[in-house]
Amino acid sequence: MKSKNTLVVIGTIAFIVAYQFLVLGPYTEKKRAYEEAQSQASSKVDSSSDLDLSHSNLDANGASTAPQDSTASETSADNIKDKSVNVSTSARDDSGKILPLKNPSKITDFNVGGTRNIEVFEGGTLGAAKLADFFDREAAKLGGKKPIQLNKRGLYWYASNPDVQRCINEFNVNSLVKGNPNDLVFKVQTNKGSCQLLLQPEGKHDGLLKIALILDGFDSSAQDVLELRGQMVLGSTKTLDQNFLSYKLDDSVEKIHDKKVFEQKTLRGKLSWVTWGDRYFSLIFKPQGAYNPDLVYGLPSTPENIDLVTATTPMALRYPLQPERGKSSFEYDLNFYFGARSTTVLNDIDAELVETVELGFFASVARVMLWALQALNQLFQNYGVSIIALTLIVRAIFWPLNKKAYKSQAQMKEIQPEMDRIRKKYDSKDRAQAEQMNREIFALYKARGVNPLGGCLPLLLQMPILIGLYGGLNNSIELYQAPFVLWIQDLSLPDSYFVLPIIWTVSLLGYMKINPQTMNTSQPGMPNMKWMFIGMNLFFGYLSKDWPSGLVLYLVVSNGVGLTQQYFIQRGNKKIEIVKEGA
């Protein structure tokens, strides 16, 4: 029996060591190399003045093009027309089709609210979206303060009809009929038809932009398509740090991440919204108006060995160029948001967009918990203190249920010696005698009036709240770069000194110590479950070193309060027993 217990402990430790050196070690080295390459690429890009577009196939309906990184020199929207630029010429593929501009010149950094700007290039291409209210954490490690940039690879228009594409390519400073801090309007008239592009900030929310493309008079077939395209990069081999695609189609929300984003798909139906980004920041597209697009993403042939750090995949919102017969003028509208995945902001924009925030299984509960956290932060002005306060409030609300559970556990502890005597009879017997042992233990429960589930059911009732709070803290933009105390200056990052994970692991072991009945649930012929529980707690404690410190802070406080409550209940029961014995 002891040899089996020893094997369990050795196996757990071996797994942790192997995971560290065989999985996390190579990932860390790869991430470091990637960050260095990105830093070098960023320096090179900063010296460039044009957005470069490379062309690759999306599927049989047309070529996919991908704008590359660019941070060209800035200009004021008020002075756009005073800027002299060279208008780029239209590119063609091997078959002679007109393609989006390969090297469009930058027109302006367009202000979309006080803290947000987005680059606008010729052809209506949208480049890097800059968030002045959030700063890049990797740059901060090097002592810099660089605003977050999304969509560095660009969004651009593609039309399979060459006349329409040629018209779109003429969106430049010469076709800008209105340019000021409120909106941008491009208008082009050709002998085949006219096209007009409107970019209009919503005004109430930073980063929210209305996009409208109006086409009039073009002779298009039913097979012609118009697409708003982009090319996305995953940027990490670790799922929690990866960018991902999610969408709501026909009232069903789907999340596509890891290698699945490379599987070529064309999705048709009622597309409510599409979002691309990580768990903190994203681009959100919400179709408006009369025409609903298809969602297209993935590669025609998926490479077997994809480098998730550097590989890119095209994505597009695809509209028919002739959505209605008998009409020649069509307007394609959508709301475009770039910024933080804040439940408060998104709910104010459109309640449906709150679904774009990944909050886990009990998302509705998580939203309530985040609302309470934000309300507490208005009082304490420190999210770490607010997490502690929220945890104490939740524990206080559930105190009656927890008290009932603790009392049930105390009853179990009273009959523990008798349960141990029953188990001892079968400890070295054949495994088949486990059924007889269980019958005797249940007979003991019945004789002493003990409910073995009495300690579990009250806890199960709390699970939606606890899991919801876990999901909210694990994905909360409110914790991004939010300082707490001392060495914890970003509650969305893991504890760099592992203090909170260690305390949480100790608290897990403390629960086992204060509830010894959980240590003796072995079956005949099986290793003592005590060691299984110890191994499991050590493993969860080890995993917590990579969790956001705000989440681990909640776990530490919750376990600390639970242990304190249980200690005083057990101490009170002991005093009652002493009084009874004295009487």
XYZ file of C-alpha atoms in Angstrom:
583
model
C 0.000 0.000 0.000
C 2.776 2.426 0.926
C 4.547 1.688 -2.331
C 1.399 2.706 -4.247
C 1.157 5.963 -2.289
C 4.808 6.665 -3.020
C 4.246 6.025 -6.738
C 1.353 8.529 -6.777
C 3.503 11.284 -5.243
C 6.517 10.496 -7.453
C 4.279 10.423 -10.542
C 2.768 13.836 -9.720
C 6.172 15.443 -9.178
C 7.543 13.821 -12.351
C 4.598 15.157 -14.378
C 5.116 18.706 -13.073
C 8.853 18.606 -13.837
C 8.269 17.136 -17.310
C 5.594 19.739 -18.081
C 7.950 22.533 -17.057
C 10.936 21.395 -19.101
C 9.283 19.727 -22.093
C 6.310 22.070 -22.634
C 6.827 25.440 -20.940
C 10.596 25.547 -21.526
C 10.458 25.331 -25.342
C 7.429 27.661 -25.408
C 9.287 30.310 -23.371
C 12.312 30.151 -25.663
C 10.100 30.358 -28.748
C 8.157 33.287 -27.347
C 11.380 35.125 -26.508
C 12.648 34.633 -30.059
C 9.304 35.785 -31.456
C 9.272 38.929 -29.306
C 12.806 39.773 -30.434
C 11.840 39.279 -34.088
C 8.704 41.385 -33.607
C 10.735 44.144 -31.988
C 13.145 44.211 -34.915
C 10.264 44.140 -37.416
C 8.520 46.959 -35.569
C 11.654 49.121 -35.732
C 11.876 48.469 -39.451
C 8.175 49.224 -39.947
C 8.373 52.497 -38.033
C 10.792 53.821 -40.648
C 8.376 53.000 -43.508
C 5.841 55.440 -44.927
C 3.642 53.056 -46.913
C 1.352 50.149 -46.113
C 2.447 47.130 -48.146
C -0.146 44.670 -49.458
C 0.827 41.145 -50.463
C -1.558 38.976 -52.485
C -2.608 35.404 -51.746
C -5.683 33.291 -52.506
C -8.612 33.247 -50.080
C -10.699 30.882 -52.159
C -12.057 30.371 -55.652
C -13.992 33.650 -55.631
C -10.996 35.962 -55.614
C -7.517 36.814 -54.448
C -6.855 37.635 -50.821
C -4.557 40.546 -50.124
C -2.950 41.425 -46.827
C -1.694 44.866 -45.839
C 1.556 44.669 -43.906
C 2.554 46.655 -40.816
C 2.966 50.368 -41.183
C 3.195 53.380 -38.925
C 3.581 56.227 -41.371
C 4.021 59.842 -40.359
C 0.945 61.464 -38.842
C -1.137 64.271 -40.323
C -4.058 66.226 -38.973
C -7.442 65.486 -40.503
C -8.004 69.240 -40.799
C -5.016 69.545 -43.128
C -5.449 66.382 -45.205
C -5.949 68.201 -48.459
C -2.765 70.216 -47.935
C -0.699 67.047 -47.969
C 0.853 66.064 -51.267
C 1.022 62.327 -51.911
C 1.725 60.160 -54.883
C -1.434 58.267 -55.835
C -0.632 54.552 -56.109
C -1.434 52.718 -59.292
C -3.777 49.756 -59.438
C -2.123 46.347 -59.224
C -3.148 43.417 -61.396
C -2.895 39.666 -60.939
C -1.654 37.216 -63.592
C -5.079 37.116 -65.246
C -5.235 40.902 -65.517
C -7.835 41.447 -62.778
C -7.685 44.717 -60.879
C -6.467 44.183 -57.286
C -6.443 46.459 -54.232
C -3.531 48.894 -54.151
C -0.326 47.095 -53.256
C 1.466 50.048 -51.629
C -1.164 52.617 -50.680
C 0.036 55.900 -49.225
C -1.148 56.949 -45.827
C -3.705 59.763 -45.830
C -4.193 60.468 -42.129
C -4.363 59.239 -38.553
C -8.114 59.517 -38.110
C -9.303 60.420 -34.618
C -12.111 58.148 -33.392
C -12.687 59.619 -29.955
C -10.256 61.281 -27.579
C -8.123 58.201 -26.944
C -8.342 56.297 -30.264
C -6.841 56.806 -33.712
C -6.842 54.642 -36.819
C -4.660 54.957 -39.893
C -6.490 55.621 -43.164
C -4.744 54.782 -46.436
C -5.622 55.112 -50.102
C -8.260 52.710 -51.318
C -10.151 53.080 -48.040
C -7.677 50.761 -46.311
C -7.666 50.933 -42.514
C -4.288 50.361 -40.889
C -3.139 50.243 -37.277
C -5.723 51.188 -34.659
C -4.045 52.905 -31.709
C -5.355 52.893 -28.142
C -3.753 55.761 -26.193
C -5.492 54.673 -22.975
C -3.751 51.265 -22.862
C -0.044 50.485 -23.122
C 1.811 47.518 -24.547
C 3.073 45.315 -21.717
C 6.053 43.948 -23.646
C 7.291 47.476 -24.350
C 6.731 48.344 -20.681
C 9.106 45.534 -19.677
C 11.827 47.328 -21.632
C 11.038 50.627 -19.970
C 8.960 52.051 -22.820
C 5.382 53.326 -22.912
C 3.945 52.334 -26.277
C 0.176 52.503 -26.911
C -1.594 49.281 -27.833
C -1.915 48.829 -31.601
C -4.514 46.552 -33.171
C -5.074 45.601 -36.805
C -1.506 46.396 -37.885
C -1.886 44.212 -40.967
C -4.816 46.275 -42.233
C -8.402 46.029 -43.474
C -9.157 46.756 -47.116
C -11.850 46.472 -49.786
C -11.826 43.918 -52.591
C -14.342 43.726 -55.464
C -14.339 40.936 -58.013
C -15.767 43.429 -60.535
C -12.710 45.275 -61.984
C -14.670 48.499 -62.568
C -15.720 48.652 -58.907
C -12.213 47.819 -57.690
C -10.693 50.494 -59.920
C -13.124 53.026 -58.438
C -12.321 51.991 -54.846
C -8.602 52.308 -55.583
C -9.168 55.999 -56.359
C -10.085 56.813 -52.738
C -7.256 59.275 -52.000
C -6.649 62.907 -51.030
C -7.874 64.062 -54.433
C -11.258 62.316 -53.976
C -11.689 63.451 -50.367
C -14.770 65.683 -50.408
C -15.018 66.049 -46.639
C -12.232 65.691 -44.127
C -12.452 66.956 -40.562
C -12.340 65.546 -37.014
C -15.948 64.384 -37.306
C -15.869 62.258 -40.436
C -14.126 61.434 -43.698
C -15.957 61.171 -47.024
C -14.359 59.970 -50.254
C -16.258 60.159 -53.551
C -15.163 58.977 -57.006
C -17.044 59.245 -60.298
C -15.983 57.062 -63.255
C -17.524 56.386 -66.652
C -18.702 53.008 -65.269
C -20.309 54.265 -62.058
C -19.612 56.049 -58.782
C -18.376 54.942 -55.384
C -18.439 56.697 -52.044
C -16.845 55.793 -48.683
C -17.972 57.276 -45.375
C -15.983 56.929 -42.140
C -17.886 58.497 -39.271
C -17.056 58.222 -35.536
C -20.120 57.475 -33.437
C -19.037 60.140 -30.956
C -20.252 58.661 -27.678
C -17.642 55.896 -27.475
C -13.969 56.043 -28.358
C -13.090 53.505 -31.044
C -16.608 53.157 -32.474
C -16.784 53.976 -36.174
C -19.542 53.788 -38.772
C -18.341 52.554 -42.166
C -20.521 52.911 -45.268
C -19.554 52.064 -48.842
C -22.043 53.242 -51.506
C -21.843 51.931 -55.079
C -24.011 53.322 -57.869
C -24.407 52.579 -61.569
C -22.002 49.644 -61.956
C -22.943 46.751 -64.211
C -22.380 43.692 -62.002
C -23.366 40.054 -62.285
C -24.985 37.895 -59.614
C -21.623 36.180 -59.084
C -19.693 39.376 -58.302
C -18.751 39.957 -54.662
C -17.544 42.808 -52.461
C -15.381 41.967 -49.461
C -13.913 43.785 -46.481
C -10.763 41.792 -45.858
C -8.003 41.450 -43.341
C -5.219 39.032 -42.531
C -4.872 37.928 -38.923
C -1.986 36.514 -36.924
C -2.381 34.237 -33.893
C 0.858 35.361 -32.262
C 1.221 32.676 -29.573
C 1.349 28.932 -29.083
C -0.438 29.330 -25.764
C -4.230 29.296 -26.109
C -4.869 31.902 -23.380
C -2.542 34.407 -25.090
C -3.675 33.735 -28.652
C -5.835 35.878 -30.836
C -9.044 34.149 -31.818
C -12.036 34.582 -34.081
C -15.562 34.531 -32.714
C -18.920 35.296 -34.260
C -22.671 35.085 -33.766
C -24.464 33.367 -36.617
C -28.198 32.615 -36.481
C -28.258 33.261 -32.702
C -25.401 30.816 -32.057
C -22.090 32.129 -30.685
C -18.921 30.298 -31.803
C -15.271 30.742 -30.885
C -12.559 29.620 -33.331
C -8.990 29.459 -32.089
C -5.722 27.600 -32.477
C -5.354 25.718 -35.798
C -9.097 25.796 -36.446
C -8.816 29.355 -37.800
C -6.858 27.933 -40.746
C -9.653 25.565 -41.778
C -11.292 27.191 -44.787
C -14.926 28.093 -44.104
C -17.695 30.094 -45.736
C -20.503 30.732 -43.260
C -23.910 31.907 -44.416
C -26.835 33.044 -42.316
C -27.813 35.962 -40.096
C -24.402 37.306 -39.045
C -24.938 39.466 -35.959
C -21.279 40.259 -35.233
C -17.710 39.110 -35.843
C -14.739 39.787 -33.593
C -11.026 39.146 -33.811
C -8.534 39.678 -30.991
C -7.263 38.321 -27.683
C -9.068 38.116 -24.351
C -8.469 41.826 -23.616
C -8.625 43.710 -26.945
C -10.418 43.146 -30.222
C -11.815 44.409 -33.489
C -15.599 44.030 -33.694
C -17.651 44.147 -36.891
C -21.422 44.500 -36.637
C -23.248 44.517 -40.020
C -25.960 47.146 -40.391
C -28.458 48.080 -43.061
C -30.234 45.921 -45.616
C -27.439 43.562 -46.613
C -25.991 40.816 -44.466
C -22.547 39.437 -45.374
C -21.137 35.922 -45.326
C -18.129 35.251 -43.108
C -15.136 33.739 -44.893
C -11.872 32.670 -43.272
C -9.102 30.105 -43.591
C -6.660 28.887 -46.224
C -7.411 26.820 -49.354
C -4.901 24.207 -48.221
C -3.911 24.102 -44.575
C -0.241 23.363 -43.893
C 0.253 20.398 -41.590
C 2.848 22.073 -39.390
C 1.577 25.596 -38.772
C 3.700 27.954 -36.703
C 1.011 29.443 -34.482
C 3.293 32.343 -33.536
C 3.849 33.737 -37.024
C 1.256 32.124 -39.326
C -1.533 34.321 -40.684
C -4.968 33.542 -42.025
C -7.239 35.712 -44.206
C -10.714 36.734 -43.045
C -13.437 38.574 -44.945
C -16.979 39.872 -44.735
C -18.411 39.047 -48.172
C -21.363 40.870 -49.730
C -22.991 40.261 -53.136
C -22.259 43.166 -55.497
C -25.783 42.887 -56.870
C -27.865 42.041 -53.775
C -31.146 43.135 -55.429
C -32.340 42.929 -59.010
C -33.683 46.056 -60.657
C -31.475 48.376 -58.578
C -28.149 49.973 -59.418
C -27.379 51.765 -56.137
C -26.351 49.770 -53.053
C -25.127 50.839 -49.610
C -23.071 48.466 -47.426
C -23.039 49.541 -43.780
C -21.366 48.232 -40.669
C -20.340 49.457 -37.251
C -16.680 48.897 -36.501
C -15.252 48.973 -32.962
C -11.637 48.690 -31.939
C -10.645 48.684 -28.311
C -10.929 46.886 -25.015
C -13.356 44.040 -24.365
C -15.131 45.979 -21.631
C -18.562 44.649 -20.723
C -19.613 48.128 -19.580
C -18.635 49.871 -22.823
C -19.929 47.122 -25.105
C -23.243 46.924 -23.278
C -23.684 50.675 -23.741
C -22.915 50.373 -27.475
C -25.163 47.350 -28.049
C -26.191 44.815 -25.401
C -25.639 42.011 -27.910
C -21.923 42.858 -28.122
C -21.370 41.831 -24.490
C -21.397 38.277 -25.859
C -18.056 39.022 -27.554
C -16.380 38.932 -24.123
C -15.270 35.411 -23.190
C -16.570 34.893 -19.627
C -16.954 31.132 -19.390
C -19.921 28.847 -18.778
C -21.766 31.123 -16.308
C -21.282 34.286 -18.372
C -24.400 36.045 -17.045
C -23.201 35.570 -13.461
C -19.714 36.749 -14.431
C -21.163 39.989 -15.840
C -22.926 40.692 -12.534
C -19.693 40.005 -10.640
C -17.738 42.362 -12.913
C -20.381 45.048 -12.435
C -20.049 44.662 -8.652
C -16.244 44.771 -8.936
C -16.383 48.031 -10.905
C -18.807 49.525 -8.386
C -16.477 48.632 -5.492
C -13.524 50.098 -7.363
C -15.345 53.424 -7.476
C -15.102 53.344 -3.694
C -11.610 51.879 -3.155
C -9.822 53.078 -6.318
C -7.756 49.873 -6.261
C -8.874 46.719 -8.034
C -6.860 44.478 -5.710
C -8.662 45.875 -2.661
C -11.937 45.682 -4.613
C -11.362 41.957 -5.328
C -10.780 41.353 -1.603
C -13.948 43.284 -0.707
C -16.029 41.449 -3.328
C -14.750 38.076 -2.109
C -15.663 38.950 1.488
C -19.147 40.053 0.402
C -19.730 36.823 -1.536
C -18.489 34.786 1.434
C -20.793 36.713 3.790
C -23.816 36.143 1.541
C -23.161 32.413 1.479
C -22.274 32.135 5.158
C -25.563 30.369 6.114
C -24.966 27.691 3.455
C -21.301 27.354 4.353
C -22.155 27.089 8.041
C -24.505 24.223 7.259
C -21.796 22.508 5.207
C -19.179 22.977 7.926
C -21.514 21.542 10.569
C -22.135 18.507 8.355
C -18.391 18.081 7.988
C -18.060 18.310 11.763
C -20.609 15.479 12.131
C -18.577 13.429 9.674
C -15.495 14.108 11.763
C -17.279 12.813 14.890
C -17.897 9.423 13.326
C -14.462 9.357 11.690
C -12.948 6.924 14.248
C -15.758 4.423 13.646
C -15.355 4.775 9.867
C -11.635 4.164 10.255
C -12.282 0.951 12.204
C -14.571 -0.296 9.425
C -12.008 0.558 6.745
C -9.226 -1.073 8.741
C -11.022 -4.408 8.560
C -10.867 -4.293 4.775
C -7.646 -2.372 4.341
C -5.597 -5.370 3.211
C -8.441 -7.426 1.768
C -9.370 -8.076 -1.781
C -10.829 -5.190 -3.795
C -14.071 -7.112 -4.300
C -14.926 -6.608 -0.607
C -15.299 -2.869 -1.149
C -19.051 -3.296 -1.582
C -19.404 -4.846 1.866
C -17.291 -2.074 3.388
C -19.521 0.587 1.804
C -22.666 -1.123 3.121
C -21.317 -0.986 6.669
C -20.309 2.665 6.330
C -23.761 3.646 5.019
C -25.354 1.709 7.867
C -23.237 3.827 10.219
C -24.461 7.008 8.519
C -28.052 5.917 8.989
C -27.575 4.919 12.621
C -25.937 8.249 13.530
C -28.237 10.390 11.381
C -25.415 11.767 9.232
C -25.908 12.880 5.633
C -22.618 12.268 3.741
C -23.691 14.812 1.099
C -24.575 17.466 3.646
C -21.198 19.132 3.195
C -21.334 19.024 -0.609
C -24.814 20.211 -1.571
C -24.489 23.717 -0.029
C -21.190 24.124 -1.878
C -22.727 22.970 -5.164
C -25.381 25.681 -4.870
C -22.585 28.260 -4.794
C -20.747 26.911 -7.825
C -22.416 29.199 -10.438
C -21.331 32.264 -8.419
C -17.805 30.978 -7.804
C -17.279 29.834 -11.402
C -18.785 33.070 -12.735
C -16.440 35.137 -10.576
C -13.534 32.971 -11.741
C -14.463 33.515 -15.416
C -14.914 37.242 -14.918
C -11.561 37.794 -13.206
C -9.715 35.557 -15.674
C -10.826 37.723 -18.631
C -11.405 41.125 -17.067
C -9.976 44.104 -18.961
C -10.422 46.051 -15.714
C -7.425 44.163 -14.297
C -5.205 44.987 -17.290
C -2.241 46.981 -15.924
C -4.212 47.612 -12.716
C -1.760 47.906 -9.775
C -2.354 46.341 -6.366
C 0.530 46.596 -3.873
C 4.306 46.186 -3.801
C 5.463 43.814 -6.562
C 1.978 43.283 -8.045
C 1.596 46.196 -10.448
C -0.543 44.420 -13.059
C -3.370 42.206 -11.816
C -3.794 40.660 -15.272
C -0.255 39.224 -15.178
C 0.926 36.209 -13.140
C 2.596 36.855 -9.795
C 6.276 37.169 -10.769
C 7.458 35.968 -7.339
C 4.826 33.184 -7.007
C 3.800 34.438 -3.554
C 0.042 34.202 -4.174
C 0.217 30.747 -5.884
C 2.237 29.406 -2.939
C -0.228 30.794 -0.380
C -3.148 29.337 -2.354
C -1.469 25.915 -2.529
C -0.882 25.995 1.232
C -4.545 26.893 1.768
C -5.611 23.877 -0.345
C -3.491 21.613 1.825
C -4.911 23.392 4.881
C -8.419 22.326 3.857
C -7.231 18.728 3.848
C -5.685 19.132 7.265
C -8.795 20.629 8.820
C -11.018 17.980 7.174
C -9.149 14.706 7.838
C -12.090 12.602 6.644
C -11.152 13.535 3.068
C -7.794 11.883 3.641
C -9.233 8.452 4.332
C -11.575 7.590 1.497
C -9.572 4.717 0.080
C -11.092 1.510 -1.214
C -9.691 -1.976 -0.583
C -6.828 -2.731 -2.933
C -6.470 0.972 -3.916
C -3.870 3.529 -2.781
C -4.861 5.890 0.032
C -6.766 8.813 -1.551
C -4.928 11.160 0.792
C -1.954 11.107 -1.550
C -4.126 11.543 -4.602
C -5.624 14.702 -3.074
C -2.210 16.019 -2.081
C -0.903 15.411 -5.596
C -3.946 17.094 -7.150
C -3.657 20.167 -4.917
C 0.045 20.511 -5.660
C -0.655 20.287 -9.391
C -3.400 22.947 -9.290
C -1.118 25.144 -7.206
C 1.582 24.714 -9.835
C -0.805 25.673 -12.657
C -1.839 28.830 -10.795
C 1.614 30.335 -11.315
C 0.486 31.214 -14.874
C -2.920 32.614 -13.885
C -3.660 36.361 -13.579
C -2.630 37.512 -10.106
C -6.059 39.125 -9.632
C -7.673 35.711 -10.043
C -5.249 34.028 -7.629
C -5.799 36.872 -5.135
C -9.507 36.023 -5.150
C -8.744 32.321 -4.609
C -6.377 33.108 -1.733
C -8.862 35.377 0.061
C -11.765 32.977 -0.512
C -9.849 29.993 0.876
C -8.484 32.069 3.747
C -11.975 33.147 4.809
C -13.301 29.587 4.411
C -10.535 28.118 6.561
C -11.081 30.766 9.243
C -14.835 30.151 9.323
C -14.370 26.390 9.523
C -11.727 26.679 12.240
C -13.987 28.683 14.543
C -16.957 26.365 13.931
C -14.865 23.324 14.843
C -13.439 25.152 17.848
C -16.974 25.991 18.993
C -18.015 22.334 18.630
C -15.051 21.247 20.757
C -16.078 23.633 23.537
C -19.617 22.203 23.440
C -18.200 18.673 23.690
C -16.047 19.648 26.705
C -19.063 21.192 28.458
C -21.099 18.025 27.830
C -18.323 15.810 29.170
C -17.977 18.019 32.295
C -21.691 17.768 32.924
